[in-house]
Amino acid sequence: MKGITKAAKQANGRSQACATCPLNRSRGVCLPEIQRVCSDSFVEGFKKGVKWLQKQQENNC
């Protein structure tokens, strides 16, 4: 699972668009706490997506 977490963290830096975040619209700058929550959410979602894809591939074999 460590490899998946590392890949998710690397993808997070390229994939998150803070400019379109609804929490960011009023301030213009994200607070570090919000950035951490968004990053953690992205990583968890990425890992869940990988697990789902692996199960789908197992079922098709």
XYZ file of C-alpha atoms in Angstrom:
61
model
C 0.000 0.000 0.000
C 2.957 2.351 0.501
C 3.512 2.570 -3.261
C -0.106 3.566 -3.825
C 0.048 6.248 -1.132
C 3.245 7.673 -2.602
C 1.732 7.740 -6.094
C -1.400 9.430 -4.737
C 0.640 12.139 -3.027
C 2.581 12.777 -6.243
C -0.616 12.917 -8.309
C -2.199 15.249 -5.765
C 0.332 17.960 -6.499
C -0.560 17.875 -10.189
C -4.278 17.182 -9.982
C -5.785 19.458 -7.342
C -7.082 22.740 -8.577
C -7.286 25.066 -5.586
C -8.630 27.842 -7.775
C -11.901 25.927 -8.290
C -12.312 24.921 -4.640
C -15.609 26.230 -3.195
C -13.913 26.846 0.163
C -11.316 29.069 -1.487
C -13.567 31.411 -3.487
C -14.227 33.963 -0.767
C -10.639 34.364 0.472
C -8.470 33.860 -2.570
C -5.869 31.973 -0.519
C -6.272 28.571 1.091
C -5.357 28.172 4.712
C -2.822 25.417 5.476
C -5.495 23.493 7.400
C -7.791 23.442 4.364
C -4.937 22.395 2.098
C -4.165 19.456 4.425
C -7.794 18.314 4.490
C -8.095 18.547 0.707
C -4.829 16.702 0.211
C -5.787 13.943 2.654
C -9.181 13.568 0.986
C -7.585 13.286 -2.443
C -5.105 10.649 -1.261
C -7.844 8.565 0.409
C -10.055 8.788 -2.682
C -7.150 7.810 -4.920
C -6.403 4.748 -2.787
C -10.076 3.708 -2.797
C -10.156 4.072 -6.565
C -7.094 1.862 -6.955
C -8.622 -0.810 -4.688
C -11.862 -0.712 -6.684
C -9.963 -1.035 -9.968
C -7.956 -3.985 -8.625
C -11.180 -5.769 -7.590
C -12.709 -5.141 -11.011
C -9.644 -6.628 -12.707
C -9.710 -9.672 -10.399
C -13.375 -10.288 -11.212
C -12.758 -10.126 -14.960
C -9.988 -12.761 -14.885
